[in-house]
Coordinates of C-alpha atoms in Angstrom, one line a residue:
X1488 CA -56.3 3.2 -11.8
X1489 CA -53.0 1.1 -11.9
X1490 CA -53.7 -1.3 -9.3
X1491 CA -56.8 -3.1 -9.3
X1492 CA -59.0 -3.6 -6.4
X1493 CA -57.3 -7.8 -6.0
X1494 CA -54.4 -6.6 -6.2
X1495 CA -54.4 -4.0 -3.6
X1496 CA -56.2 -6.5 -1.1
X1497 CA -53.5 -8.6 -1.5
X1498 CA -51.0 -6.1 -0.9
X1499 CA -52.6 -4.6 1.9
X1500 CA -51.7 -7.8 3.6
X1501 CA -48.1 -7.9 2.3
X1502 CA -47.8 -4.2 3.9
X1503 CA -49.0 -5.3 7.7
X1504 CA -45.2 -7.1 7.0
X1505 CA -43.4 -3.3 6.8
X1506 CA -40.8 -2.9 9.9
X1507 CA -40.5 1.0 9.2
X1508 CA -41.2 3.9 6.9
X1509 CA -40.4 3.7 3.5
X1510 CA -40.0 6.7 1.0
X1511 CA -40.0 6.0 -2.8
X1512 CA -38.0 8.5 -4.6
X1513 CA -39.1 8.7 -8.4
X1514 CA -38.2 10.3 -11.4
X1515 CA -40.7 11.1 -13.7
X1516 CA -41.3 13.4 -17.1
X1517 CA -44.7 14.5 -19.0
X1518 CA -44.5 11.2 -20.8
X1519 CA -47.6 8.5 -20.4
X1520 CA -44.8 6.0 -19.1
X1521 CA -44.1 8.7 -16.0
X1522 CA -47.6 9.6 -15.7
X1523 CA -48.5 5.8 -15.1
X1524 CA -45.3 5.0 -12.7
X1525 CA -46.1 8.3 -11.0
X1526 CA -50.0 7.2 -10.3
X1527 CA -48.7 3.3 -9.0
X1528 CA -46.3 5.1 -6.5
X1529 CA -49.4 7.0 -5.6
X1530 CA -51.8 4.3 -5.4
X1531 CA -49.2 2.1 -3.3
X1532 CA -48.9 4.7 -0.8
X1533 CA -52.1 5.3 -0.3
X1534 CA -52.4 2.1 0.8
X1535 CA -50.0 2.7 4.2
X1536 CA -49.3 5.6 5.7
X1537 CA -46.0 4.4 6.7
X1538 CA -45.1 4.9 2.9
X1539 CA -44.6 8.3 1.3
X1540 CA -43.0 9.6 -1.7
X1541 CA -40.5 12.5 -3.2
X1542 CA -40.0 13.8 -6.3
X1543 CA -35.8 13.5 -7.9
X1544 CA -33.4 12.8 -9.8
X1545 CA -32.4 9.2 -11.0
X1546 CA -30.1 7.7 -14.0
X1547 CA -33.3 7.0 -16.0
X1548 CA -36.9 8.3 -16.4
X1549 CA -39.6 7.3 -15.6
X1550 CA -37.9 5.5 -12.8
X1551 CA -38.5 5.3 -8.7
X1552 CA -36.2 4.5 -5.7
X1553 CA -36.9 2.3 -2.8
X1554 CA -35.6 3.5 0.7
X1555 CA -36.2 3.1 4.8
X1556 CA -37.1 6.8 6.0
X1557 CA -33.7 8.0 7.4
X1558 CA -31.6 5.3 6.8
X1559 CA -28.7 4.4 4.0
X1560 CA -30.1 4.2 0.4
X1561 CA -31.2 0.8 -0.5
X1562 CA -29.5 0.6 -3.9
X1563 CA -33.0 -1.2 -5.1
X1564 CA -34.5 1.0 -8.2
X1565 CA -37.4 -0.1 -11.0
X1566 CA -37.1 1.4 -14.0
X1567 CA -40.6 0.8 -15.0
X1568 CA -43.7 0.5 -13.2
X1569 CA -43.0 -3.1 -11.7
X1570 CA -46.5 -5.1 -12.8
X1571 CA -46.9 -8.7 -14.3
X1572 CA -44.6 -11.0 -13.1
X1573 CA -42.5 -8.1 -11.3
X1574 CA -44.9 -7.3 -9.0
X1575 CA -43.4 -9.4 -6.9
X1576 CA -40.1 -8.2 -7.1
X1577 CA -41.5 -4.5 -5.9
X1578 CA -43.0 -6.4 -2.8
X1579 CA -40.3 -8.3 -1.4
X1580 CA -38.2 -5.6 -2.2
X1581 CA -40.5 -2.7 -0.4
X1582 CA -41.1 -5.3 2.8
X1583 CA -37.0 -5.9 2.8
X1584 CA -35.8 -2.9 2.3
X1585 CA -38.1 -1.7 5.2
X1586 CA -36.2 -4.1 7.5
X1587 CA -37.2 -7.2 7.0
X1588 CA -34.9 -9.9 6.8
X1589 CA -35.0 -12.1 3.4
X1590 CA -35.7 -15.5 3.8
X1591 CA -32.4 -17.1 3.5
X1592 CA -30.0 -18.7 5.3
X1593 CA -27.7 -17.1 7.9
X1594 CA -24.3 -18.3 6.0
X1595 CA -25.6 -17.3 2.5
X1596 CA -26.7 -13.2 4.5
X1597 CA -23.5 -13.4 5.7
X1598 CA -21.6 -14.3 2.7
X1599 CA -23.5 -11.5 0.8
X1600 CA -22.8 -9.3 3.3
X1601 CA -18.4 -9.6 3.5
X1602 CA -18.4 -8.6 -1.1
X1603 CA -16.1 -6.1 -0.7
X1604 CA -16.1 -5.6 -4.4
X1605 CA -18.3 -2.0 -5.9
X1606 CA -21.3 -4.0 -8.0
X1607 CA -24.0 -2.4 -10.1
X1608 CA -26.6 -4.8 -11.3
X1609 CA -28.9 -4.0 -14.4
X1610 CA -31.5 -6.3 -15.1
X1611 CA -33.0 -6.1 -18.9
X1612 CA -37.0 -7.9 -18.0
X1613 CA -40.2 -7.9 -19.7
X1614 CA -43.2 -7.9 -17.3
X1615 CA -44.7 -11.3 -18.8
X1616 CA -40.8 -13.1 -18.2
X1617 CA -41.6 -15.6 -15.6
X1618 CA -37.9 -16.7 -15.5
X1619 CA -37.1 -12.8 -14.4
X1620 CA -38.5 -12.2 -11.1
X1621 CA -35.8 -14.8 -10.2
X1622 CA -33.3 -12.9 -10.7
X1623 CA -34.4 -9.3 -9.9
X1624 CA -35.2 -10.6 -6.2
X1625 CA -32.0 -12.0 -5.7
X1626 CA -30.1 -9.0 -7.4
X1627 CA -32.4 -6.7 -5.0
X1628 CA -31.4 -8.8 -2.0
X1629 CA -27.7 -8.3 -2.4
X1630 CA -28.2 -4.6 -2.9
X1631 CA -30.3 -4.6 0.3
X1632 CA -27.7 -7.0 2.3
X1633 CA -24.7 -4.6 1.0
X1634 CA -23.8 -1.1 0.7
X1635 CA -21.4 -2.1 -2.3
X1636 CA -24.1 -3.2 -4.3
X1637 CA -26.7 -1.5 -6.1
X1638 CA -29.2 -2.7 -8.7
X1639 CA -32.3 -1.3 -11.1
X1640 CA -34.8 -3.7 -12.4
X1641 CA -35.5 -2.2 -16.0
X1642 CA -38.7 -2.7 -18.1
X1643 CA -37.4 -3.6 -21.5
X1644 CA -41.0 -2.7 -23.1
X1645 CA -40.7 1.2 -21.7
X1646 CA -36.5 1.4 -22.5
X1647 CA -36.8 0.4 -25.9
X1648 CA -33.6 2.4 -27.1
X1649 CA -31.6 1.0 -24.5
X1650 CA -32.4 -2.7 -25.2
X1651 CA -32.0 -2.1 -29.0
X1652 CA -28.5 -0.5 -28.4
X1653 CA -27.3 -3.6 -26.4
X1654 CA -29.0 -5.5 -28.6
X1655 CA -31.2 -7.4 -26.0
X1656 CA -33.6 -9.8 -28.0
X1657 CA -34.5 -12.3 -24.4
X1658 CA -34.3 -12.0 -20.7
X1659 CA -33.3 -11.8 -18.6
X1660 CA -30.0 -10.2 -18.6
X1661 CA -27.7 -8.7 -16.3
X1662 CA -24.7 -6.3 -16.4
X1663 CA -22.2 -6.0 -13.6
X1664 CA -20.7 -2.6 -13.6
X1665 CA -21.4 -2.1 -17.6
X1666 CA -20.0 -5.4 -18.7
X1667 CA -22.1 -8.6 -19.4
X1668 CA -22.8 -10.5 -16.4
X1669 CA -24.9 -13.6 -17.0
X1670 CA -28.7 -14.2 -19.1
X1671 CA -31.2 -16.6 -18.6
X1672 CA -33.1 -17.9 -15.3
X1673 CA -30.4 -17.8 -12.5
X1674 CA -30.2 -17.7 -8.0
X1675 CA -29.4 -16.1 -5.6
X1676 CA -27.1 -18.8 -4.5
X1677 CA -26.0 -19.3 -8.4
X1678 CA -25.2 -15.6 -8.5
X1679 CA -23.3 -15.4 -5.6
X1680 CA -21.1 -18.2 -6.8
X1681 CA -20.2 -16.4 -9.7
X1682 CA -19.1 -13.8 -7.6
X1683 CA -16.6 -16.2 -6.7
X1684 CA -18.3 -16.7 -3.4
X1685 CA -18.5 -20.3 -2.5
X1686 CA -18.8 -22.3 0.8
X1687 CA -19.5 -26.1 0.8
X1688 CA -19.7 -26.4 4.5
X1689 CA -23.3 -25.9 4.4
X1690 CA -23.5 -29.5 2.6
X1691 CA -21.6 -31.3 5.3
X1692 CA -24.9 -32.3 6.8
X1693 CA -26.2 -33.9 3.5
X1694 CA -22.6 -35.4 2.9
X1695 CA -22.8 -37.8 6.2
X1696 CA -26.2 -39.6 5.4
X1697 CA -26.9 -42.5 3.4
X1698 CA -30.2 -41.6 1.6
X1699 CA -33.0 -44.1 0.7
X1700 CA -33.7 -42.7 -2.6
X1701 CA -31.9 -39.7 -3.7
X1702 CA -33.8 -37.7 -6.7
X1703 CA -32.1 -35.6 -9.6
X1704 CA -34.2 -33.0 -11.1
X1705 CA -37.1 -31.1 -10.1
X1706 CA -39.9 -31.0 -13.0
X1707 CA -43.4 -32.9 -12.5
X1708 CA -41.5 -36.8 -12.7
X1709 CA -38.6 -35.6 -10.1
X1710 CA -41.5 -34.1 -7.8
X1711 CA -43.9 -36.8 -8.3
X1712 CA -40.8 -39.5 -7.6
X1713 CA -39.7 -37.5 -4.3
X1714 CA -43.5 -37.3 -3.0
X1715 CA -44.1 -40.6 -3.7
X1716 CA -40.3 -41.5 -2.0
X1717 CA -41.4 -39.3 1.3
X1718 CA -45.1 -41.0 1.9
X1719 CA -42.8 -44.1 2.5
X1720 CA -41.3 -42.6 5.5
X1721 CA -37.6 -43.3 3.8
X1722 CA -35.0 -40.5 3.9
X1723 CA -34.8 -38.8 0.5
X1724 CA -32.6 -36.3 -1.3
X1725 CA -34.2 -34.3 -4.2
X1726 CA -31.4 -32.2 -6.4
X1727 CA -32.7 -30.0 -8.9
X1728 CA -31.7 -26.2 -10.4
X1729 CA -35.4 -25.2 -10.0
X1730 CA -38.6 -26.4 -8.9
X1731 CA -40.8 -27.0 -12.0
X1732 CA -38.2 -27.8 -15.4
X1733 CA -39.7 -27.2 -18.5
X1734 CA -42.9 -26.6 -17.0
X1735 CA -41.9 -23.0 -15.7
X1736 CA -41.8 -22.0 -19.8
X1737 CA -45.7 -23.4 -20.5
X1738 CA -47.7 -20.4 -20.3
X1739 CA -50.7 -22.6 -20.3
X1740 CA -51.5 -26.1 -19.1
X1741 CA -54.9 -27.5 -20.2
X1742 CA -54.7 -31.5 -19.9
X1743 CA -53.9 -31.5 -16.1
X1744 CA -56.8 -33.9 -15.2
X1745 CA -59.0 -32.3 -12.5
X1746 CA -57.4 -29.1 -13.4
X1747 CA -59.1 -26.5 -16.4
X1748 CA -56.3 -24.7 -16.5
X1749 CA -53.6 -23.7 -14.9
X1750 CA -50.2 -21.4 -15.7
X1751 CA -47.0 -23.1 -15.9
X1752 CA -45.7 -21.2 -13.0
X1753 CA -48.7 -21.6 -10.5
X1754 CA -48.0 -25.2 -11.4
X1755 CA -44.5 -25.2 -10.7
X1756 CA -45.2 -23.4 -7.0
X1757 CA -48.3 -25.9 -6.3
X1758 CA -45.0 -28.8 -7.1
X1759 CA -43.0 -27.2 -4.6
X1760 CA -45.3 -26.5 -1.9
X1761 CA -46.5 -30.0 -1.8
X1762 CA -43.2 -31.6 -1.5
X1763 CA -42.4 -29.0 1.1
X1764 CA -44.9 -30.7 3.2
X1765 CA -42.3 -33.3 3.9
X1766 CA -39.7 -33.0 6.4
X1767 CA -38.0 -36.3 5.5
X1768 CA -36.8 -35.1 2.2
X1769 CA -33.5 -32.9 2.1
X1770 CA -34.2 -30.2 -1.0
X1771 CA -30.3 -29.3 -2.4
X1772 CA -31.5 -26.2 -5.3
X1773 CA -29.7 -25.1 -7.7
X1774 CA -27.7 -27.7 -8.3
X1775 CA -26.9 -30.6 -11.0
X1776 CA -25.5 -33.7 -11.1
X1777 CA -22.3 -34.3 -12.9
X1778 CA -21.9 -37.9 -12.4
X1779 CA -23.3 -41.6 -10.7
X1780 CA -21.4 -44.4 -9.6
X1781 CA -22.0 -47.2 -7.6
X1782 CA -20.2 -48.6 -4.3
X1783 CA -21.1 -51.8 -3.6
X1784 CA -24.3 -51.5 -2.7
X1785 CA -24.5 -48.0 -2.7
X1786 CA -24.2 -44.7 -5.1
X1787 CA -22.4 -42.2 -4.6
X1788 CA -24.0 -39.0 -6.3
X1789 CA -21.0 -36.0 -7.2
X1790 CA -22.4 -32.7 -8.1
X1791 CA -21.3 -30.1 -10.0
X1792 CA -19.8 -28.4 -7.3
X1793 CA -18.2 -31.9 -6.6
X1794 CA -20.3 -32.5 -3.3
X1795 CA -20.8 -36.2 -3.2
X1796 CA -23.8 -37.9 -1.9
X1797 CA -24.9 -41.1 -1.1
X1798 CA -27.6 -43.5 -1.5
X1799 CA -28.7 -46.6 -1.8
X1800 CA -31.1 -46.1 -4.7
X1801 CA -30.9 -42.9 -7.6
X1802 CA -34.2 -41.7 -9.6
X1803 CA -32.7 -39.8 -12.5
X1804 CA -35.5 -37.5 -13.7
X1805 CA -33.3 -34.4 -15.2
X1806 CA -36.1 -34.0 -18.4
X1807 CA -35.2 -32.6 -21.5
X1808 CA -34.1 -29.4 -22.9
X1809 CA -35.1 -27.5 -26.4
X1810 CA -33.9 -28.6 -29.2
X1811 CA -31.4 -26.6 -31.6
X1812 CA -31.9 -26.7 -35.5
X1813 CA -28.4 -26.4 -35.8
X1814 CA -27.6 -23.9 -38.5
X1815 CA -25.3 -21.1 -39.0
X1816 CA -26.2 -18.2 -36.6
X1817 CA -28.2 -19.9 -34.2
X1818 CA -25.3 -19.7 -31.5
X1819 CA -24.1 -16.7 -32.7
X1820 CA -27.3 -15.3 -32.3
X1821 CA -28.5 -16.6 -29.1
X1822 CA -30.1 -13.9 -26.9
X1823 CA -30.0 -11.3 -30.2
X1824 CA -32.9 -12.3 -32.1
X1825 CA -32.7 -16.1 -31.8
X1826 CA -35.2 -17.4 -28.7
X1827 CA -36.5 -20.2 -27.3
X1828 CA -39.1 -19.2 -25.0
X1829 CA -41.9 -16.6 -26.6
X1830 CA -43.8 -16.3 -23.5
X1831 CA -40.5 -14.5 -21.7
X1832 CA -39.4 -12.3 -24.9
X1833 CA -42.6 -11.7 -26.7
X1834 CA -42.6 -8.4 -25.7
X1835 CA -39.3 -7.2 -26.9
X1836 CA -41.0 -8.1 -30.5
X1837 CA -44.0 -6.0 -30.5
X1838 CA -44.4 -4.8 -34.0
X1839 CA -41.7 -6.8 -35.5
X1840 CA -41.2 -9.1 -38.2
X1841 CA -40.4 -12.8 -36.4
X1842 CA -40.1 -16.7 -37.6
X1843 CA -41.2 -19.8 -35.5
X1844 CA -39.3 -22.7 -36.5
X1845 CA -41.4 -26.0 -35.6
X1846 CA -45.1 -27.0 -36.8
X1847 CA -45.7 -29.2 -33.6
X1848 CA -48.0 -28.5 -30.7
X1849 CA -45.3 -25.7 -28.9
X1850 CA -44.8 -24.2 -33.0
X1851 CA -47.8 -23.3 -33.0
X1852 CA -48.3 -22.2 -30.0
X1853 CA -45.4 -19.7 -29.8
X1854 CA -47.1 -18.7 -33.2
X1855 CA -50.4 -17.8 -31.7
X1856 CA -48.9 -15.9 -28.9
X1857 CA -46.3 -13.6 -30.9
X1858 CA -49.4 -12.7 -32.9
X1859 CA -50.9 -10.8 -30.1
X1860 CA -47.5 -8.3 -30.3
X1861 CA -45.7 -8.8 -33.2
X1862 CA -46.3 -6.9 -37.0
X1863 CA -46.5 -10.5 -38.7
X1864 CA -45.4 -14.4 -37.9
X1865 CA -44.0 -16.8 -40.4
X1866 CA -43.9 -20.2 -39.6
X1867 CA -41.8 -23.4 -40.8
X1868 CA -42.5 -26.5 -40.8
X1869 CA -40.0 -29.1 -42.5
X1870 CA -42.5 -31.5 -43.8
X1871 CA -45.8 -31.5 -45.5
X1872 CA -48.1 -31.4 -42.4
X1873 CA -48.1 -29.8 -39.9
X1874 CA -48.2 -31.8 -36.4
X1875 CA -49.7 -29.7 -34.0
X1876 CA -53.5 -30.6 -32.8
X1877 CA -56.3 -29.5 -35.3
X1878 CA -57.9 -26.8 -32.7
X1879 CA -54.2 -24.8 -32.3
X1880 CA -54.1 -25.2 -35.8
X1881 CA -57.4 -24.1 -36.6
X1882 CA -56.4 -20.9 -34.2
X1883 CA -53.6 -19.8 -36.3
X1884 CA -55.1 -20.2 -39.3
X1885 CA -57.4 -18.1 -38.8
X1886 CA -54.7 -15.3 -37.9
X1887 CA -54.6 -13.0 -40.4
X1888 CA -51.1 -12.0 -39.6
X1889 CA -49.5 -15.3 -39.0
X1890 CA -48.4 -17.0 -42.1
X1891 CA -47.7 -20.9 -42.2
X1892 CA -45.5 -22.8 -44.3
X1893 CA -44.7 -26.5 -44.8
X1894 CA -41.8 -27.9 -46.5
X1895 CA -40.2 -25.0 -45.8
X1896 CA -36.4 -25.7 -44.2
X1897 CA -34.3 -23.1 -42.5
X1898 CA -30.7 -23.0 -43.9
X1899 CA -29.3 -20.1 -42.2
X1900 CA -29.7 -17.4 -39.7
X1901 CA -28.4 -13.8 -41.1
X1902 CA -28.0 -10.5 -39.7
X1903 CA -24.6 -8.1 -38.3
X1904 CA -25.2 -7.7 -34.3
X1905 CA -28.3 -9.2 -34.4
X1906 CA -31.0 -11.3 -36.4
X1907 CA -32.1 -9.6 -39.7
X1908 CA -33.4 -12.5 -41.4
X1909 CA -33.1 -16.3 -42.4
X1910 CA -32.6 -17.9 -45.7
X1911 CA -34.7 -21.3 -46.1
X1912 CA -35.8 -23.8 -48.5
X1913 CA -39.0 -24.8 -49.8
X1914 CA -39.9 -27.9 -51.6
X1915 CA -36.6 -28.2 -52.3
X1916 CA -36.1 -25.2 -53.9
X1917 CA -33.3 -23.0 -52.4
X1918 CA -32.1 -19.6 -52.0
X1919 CA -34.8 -17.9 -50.1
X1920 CA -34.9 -15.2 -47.7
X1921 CA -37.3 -13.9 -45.2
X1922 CA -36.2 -10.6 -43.4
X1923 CA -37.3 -10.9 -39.9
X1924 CA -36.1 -9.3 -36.4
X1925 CA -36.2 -12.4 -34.1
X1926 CA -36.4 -16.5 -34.4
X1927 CA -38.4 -18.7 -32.2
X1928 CA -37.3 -22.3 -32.2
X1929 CA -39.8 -25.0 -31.2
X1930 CA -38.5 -27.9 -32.6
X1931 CA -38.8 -30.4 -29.4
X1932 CA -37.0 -31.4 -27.1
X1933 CA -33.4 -33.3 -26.1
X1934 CA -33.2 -35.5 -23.3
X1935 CA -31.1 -34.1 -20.3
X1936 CA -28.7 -37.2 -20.7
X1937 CA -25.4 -35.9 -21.8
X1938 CA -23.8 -35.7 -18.6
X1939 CA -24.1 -39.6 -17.7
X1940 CA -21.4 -40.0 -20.6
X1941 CA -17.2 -40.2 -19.3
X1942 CA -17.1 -41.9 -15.8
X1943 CA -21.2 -42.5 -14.3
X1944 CA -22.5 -46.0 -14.3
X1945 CA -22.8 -47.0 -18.0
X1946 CA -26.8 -46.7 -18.0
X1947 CA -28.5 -47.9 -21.0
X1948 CA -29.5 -45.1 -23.4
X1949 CA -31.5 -45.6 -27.2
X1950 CA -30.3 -44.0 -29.8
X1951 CA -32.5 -40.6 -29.2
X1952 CA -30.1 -40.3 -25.6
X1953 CA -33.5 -41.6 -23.6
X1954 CA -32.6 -44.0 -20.5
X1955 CA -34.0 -47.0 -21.5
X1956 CA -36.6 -48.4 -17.9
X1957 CA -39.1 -51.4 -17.9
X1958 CA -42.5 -51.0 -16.4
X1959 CA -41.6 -50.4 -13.1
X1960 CA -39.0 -47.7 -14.2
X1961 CA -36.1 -49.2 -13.4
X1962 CA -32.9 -48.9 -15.5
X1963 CA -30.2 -51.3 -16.2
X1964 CA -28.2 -51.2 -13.3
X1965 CA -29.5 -52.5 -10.0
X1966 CA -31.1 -49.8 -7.8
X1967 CA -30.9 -46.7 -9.9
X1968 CA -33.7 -45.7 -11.7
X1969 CA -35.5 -43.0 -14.4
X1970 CA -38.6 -41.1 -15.2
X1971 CA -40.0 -38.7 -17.0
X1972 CA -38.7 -37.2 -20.4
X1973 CA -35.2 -38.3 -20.0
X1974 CA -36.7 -41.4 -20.6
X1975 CA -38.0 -43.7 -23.3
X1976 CA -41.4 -43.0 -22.4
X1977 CA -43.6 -43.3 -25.9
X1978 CA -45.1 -39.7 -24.9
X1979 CA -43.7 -36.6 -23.1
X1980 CA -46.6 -35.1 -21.2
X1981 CA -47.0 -33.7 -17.6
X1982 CA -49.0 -36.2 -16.5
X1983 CA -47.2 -39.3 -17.7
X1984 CA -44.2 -37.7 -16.6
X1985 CA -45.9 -37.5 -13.0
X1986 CA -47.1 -41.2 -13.2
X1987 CA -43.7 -42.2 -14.4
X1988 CA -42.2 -40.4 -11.0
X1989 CA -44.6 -42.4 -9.1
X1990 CA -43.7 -45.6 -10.5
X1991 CA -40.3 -45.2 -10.4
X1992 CA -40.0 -44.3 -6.6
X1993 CA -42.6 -47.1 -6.1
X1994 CA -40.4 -49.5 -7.9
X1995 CA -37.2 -47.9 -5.7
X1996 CA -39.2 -48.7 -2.6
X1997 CA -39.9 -52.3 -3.8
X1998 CA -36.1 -52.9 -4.6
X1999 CA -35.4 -51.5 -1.1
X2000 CA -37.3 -53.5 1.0
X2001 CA -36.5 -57.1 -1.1
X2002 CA -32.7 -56.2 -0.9

C-alpha cells in the first residue's frame, strides 16, 4: 500500500472538489520505481470512479500524465510518484486540471493565459523540499491556464542520472525549454514576472491609502507586528516574499511555548492563517522593499517593483539570511554541491561523502539529519568547542558515521562542475583535504539590512548591520520602527522574535495616537 489509510481520508475529501473525469496516462517499466508509481495511480483511482487510468508512452519512466476525459492535454506530468511534500502538488493539480479554477486572481489567469511564447518547465524536487511544492504548483497552473505551456515535476531521488548530468546538488530548479530558468523557492506571480509579464495596475488600490502601520517582511516578528497592528482596528499593510522567513527551512521547532513540536512549515501556514483573519490588513506577497523615506509626517514605502506606499508609521522586520564563509568556490559552487538548507537537498546526498561547516545549534543539526542519508558527515567547527546545546551534541556524537572536528577552518572549496572536496586547516596547520560530494553551511545568520543603504532614511545600524531599537522597538527616526532578527536583539529565537513584533506594533500604536 502506497497511500495510507490518513491520507486517503483526506483525499477523498479533496476528490468531492473534481468538476469532471480525469484519466492519468502513465508510463511504467518492470522497475520497483514503476511498480510503486503504477500501484499509487491505482490506489488514487480507486478512490473515485470519476478517475481512470491508461497505459503509454511519456519522455521518461516511471512517469504519469494528468488529463480531463476528452479534453486538450493538460501539459501537467510527475515524474515520480508525487508523495512528501508533493502530494500536494498532485492534488491541486488533479482537482485543476479537472476544471477547477485555481485560486488566483482574474488579472494574474488572464495574464497567464495571453503567453504566446512555447514553454516547457522541468522542475528538479526532492519529496522532503518544502521550498518545492511552491514552485511545481505554480509551474502546473500555467500549464493548466495555457496550451503553450507544459511542465513535469521530476523526483530527483528516482532520476538520479539526470540530476547528476546537470549537476543538480539543491532544489528546486527549473529549466525553460532546456535552458536554466531560475532555483530556489519562487511564485507564481514571481515567475510570471520573469516571463516578462508585469502589470502594476493591480497595486493602484494600495497606492491611494495612507496606512497606519505598514509592515516589511513576513517571518514570526513581521506576523506578530501585523496581528498585533490589526487588533487595533488601524489600516495595515504587510509586504513580505513569503509567509514564514527563515522559519519555512526549520524542519523542527521544539521551544514554541505551549507547542511540543511543530514543523517549520505547519508553523509558517498556522502564521498566515491567523493574520488572514483580518480584513483591515492589505497582504502585498512576494515582494520587497527597496527603500524608506519620510515625507513630513509620513513614509513613503518604494518596492522593488518601484510601487510606492504610504504610511504614517513603518515596522521593518525583513530577518536575516544565512551566512557565507566566504572562500573560494562557495559562489562558484552554489546549487552544485555547496547548500544551505539540508532538510530540502538531503536527499540528492544519499550515500555520499558531505561537510557541514558550523558547530552551533543549526551545525549540528544539519549534521544529524544528513546522517540519516548520507555515507559519512564531517563537521567543522572553527574554534575549540563546539556551541551547539549539549543534547544535539550528545546526538551526533553518538553517530557513528558523523565525524566532528574543532579548530578545523575551511580554506577552499574544490572540484571541476561540481563539489569534490575542500581543503581546510586545523590547529593551524594547513594543507588539508577532505574529498566530499556536497557542503552544508550553517554558520548563522546576516541581518536582512543591506538594502536601507544609498537613499532610505539613515536608520541607525551596529556594526553586525542590526537596526539598533530601545525597549519599545522603536528606531532612530520618529515613527518607523524594527523587530525581530534584523535587529539588535541579544537573541534570535522564534519567540523573542514574535514578542519583539508585538512590542514594536504596540509601540507604533502608542506613537500614533500621542502624535
Amino acid at each position: 500500500m502506497i497511500i495510507d489509510d490518513q491520507l486517503k481520508q483526506q483525499t477523498l475529501q479533496y476528490l468531492q472538489l473534481l468538476e469532471s473525469e480525469v484519466v492519468f496516462t502513465i508510463d511504467v517499466d518492470d522497475s520497483d520505481a514503476s511498480k510503486n508509481l503504477e500501484e499509487f495511480i491505482k490506489e488514487i483511482c480507486d478512490l473515485d470512479s470519476r478517475l481512470s487510468y491508461v497505459k503509454g508512452t511519456l519522455e521518461r519512466t516511471p512517469a504519469f500524465s494528468i488529463d480531463r476525459k476528452d479534453h486538450e492535454k493538460s501539459g501537467v506530468v510527475f515524474a515520480g510518484v508525487p508523495l512528501g511534500h508533493e502530494y500536494n502538488s498532485f492534488i491541486l493539480a488533479l482537482i485543476q486540471v479537472s476544471g477547477r479554477a485555481p485560486k488566483i486572481s482574474d488579472e494574474l489567469a488572464q495574464s497567464i493565459k495571453n503567453i504566446q511564447t512555447d514553454y516547457h518547465f522541468i522542475t528538479y524536487a526532492s519529496l522532503t523540499c518544502h521550498n518545492c511544492p511552491d514552485v511545481v504548483q505554480a509551474l502546473n497552473i500555467l500549464s493548466i491556464l495555457n496550451p503553450h505551456i507544459s511542465h513535469t515535476m521530476i523526483d530527483g531521488a528516482v532520476f538520479k542520472d539526470e540530476v547528476e548530468a546537470k549537476n543538480i546538488m539543491a532544489v528546486p530548479v527549473v529549466y525553460a525549454n532546456d535552458e536554466f530558468f531560475l532555483n530556489g523557492r519562487s511564485s507564481l506571480e514571481a515567475i510570471v514576472e520573469k516571463l516578462g509579464i508585469s502589470d502594476n495596475r493591480k497595486y493602484d488600490d494600495f497606492t491611494q491609502k495612507l496606512y497606519d502601520v505598514l509592515v516589511i517582511g513576513g517571518g514570526p516578528a513581521g506576523i506578530s507586528s501585523a496581528i498585533y497592528a490589526a487588533r487595533k482596528g488601524i489600516k495595515v499593510a504587510l509586504v513580505l516574499e513569503h509567509f514564514g522567513g527563515q522559519v519555512i527551512e526549520t524542519l523542527g521547532i521544539e521551544n514554541i511555548i505551549g507547542t511540543p513540536y511543530i514543523e517549520g512549515e505547519s508553523f509558517a501556514n498556522a502564521l498566515e492563517e491567523h493574520l488572514r483573519k483580518y480584513d483591515n490588513v492589505d497582504v502585498l506577497l512576494e515582494r520587497q522593499a527597496a527603500q524608506v523615506q519620510k515625507n513630513g509626517a509620513e513614509f513613503n514605502v518604494t518596492l522593488d517593483n518601484q510601487v510606492i506606499l504610504k504610511s504614517k508609521t513603518v515596522i521593518i522586520a525583513t530577518g536575516a539570511h544565512w551566512r557565507n564563509i566566504n572562500v573560494p568556490g562557495e559562489q562558484e559552487f552554489q546549487t552544485k554541491g555547496v547548500a544551505y538548507c539540508p532538510h530540502c537537498d538531503a536527499p540528492l546526498y544519499k550515500n555520499k561523502d558531505v561537510a557541514v561547516i558550523g558547530g552551533g545549534n543549526s551545525g549540528m543539526e544539519a549534521a544529524i539529519d544528513l546522517a540519516n542519508v548520507a555515507h559519512h558527515v564531517t563537521l567543522f567547527e572553527r574554534s575549540d568547542k563546539f556551541k551547539a546545546d549539549d543534547i544535539l551534541l550528545e546526538r551526533a556524537r553518538n553517530l557513528s558515521n558523523v565525524d566532528l572536528l574543532t579548530n578545523a577552518q575551511t580554506e577552499k572549496i574544490t572540484g571541476q562542475n561540481h563539489v569534490e572536496g575542500l581543503d581546510y586547516q586545523q590547529n593551524g596547520e594547513s594543507g588539508k583535504h577532505l574529498t566530499v560530494d556536497g557542503v552544508f553551511v550553517q554558520i548563522g545568520l546576516v541581518p536582512n539590512t543591506e538594502w536601507l543603504n544609498g537613499d532610505s532614511v539613515s536608520v541607525k545600524l551596529n556594526d553586525h548591520g542590526e537596526i539598533m531599537v530601545d525597549k519599545y522597538g522603536a528606531t532612530n527616526i520618529e515613527g518607523l520602527y524594527a523587530a525581530g532578527d534584523c535587529t539588535d536583539s541579544s537573541y534570535k529565537q522564534i519567540i523573542i522574535s514574535m514578542g519583539s513584533g508585538a512590542t514594536a506594533a504596540l509601540g507604533a500604536f502608542d506613537y500614533l495616537i500621542r502624535d
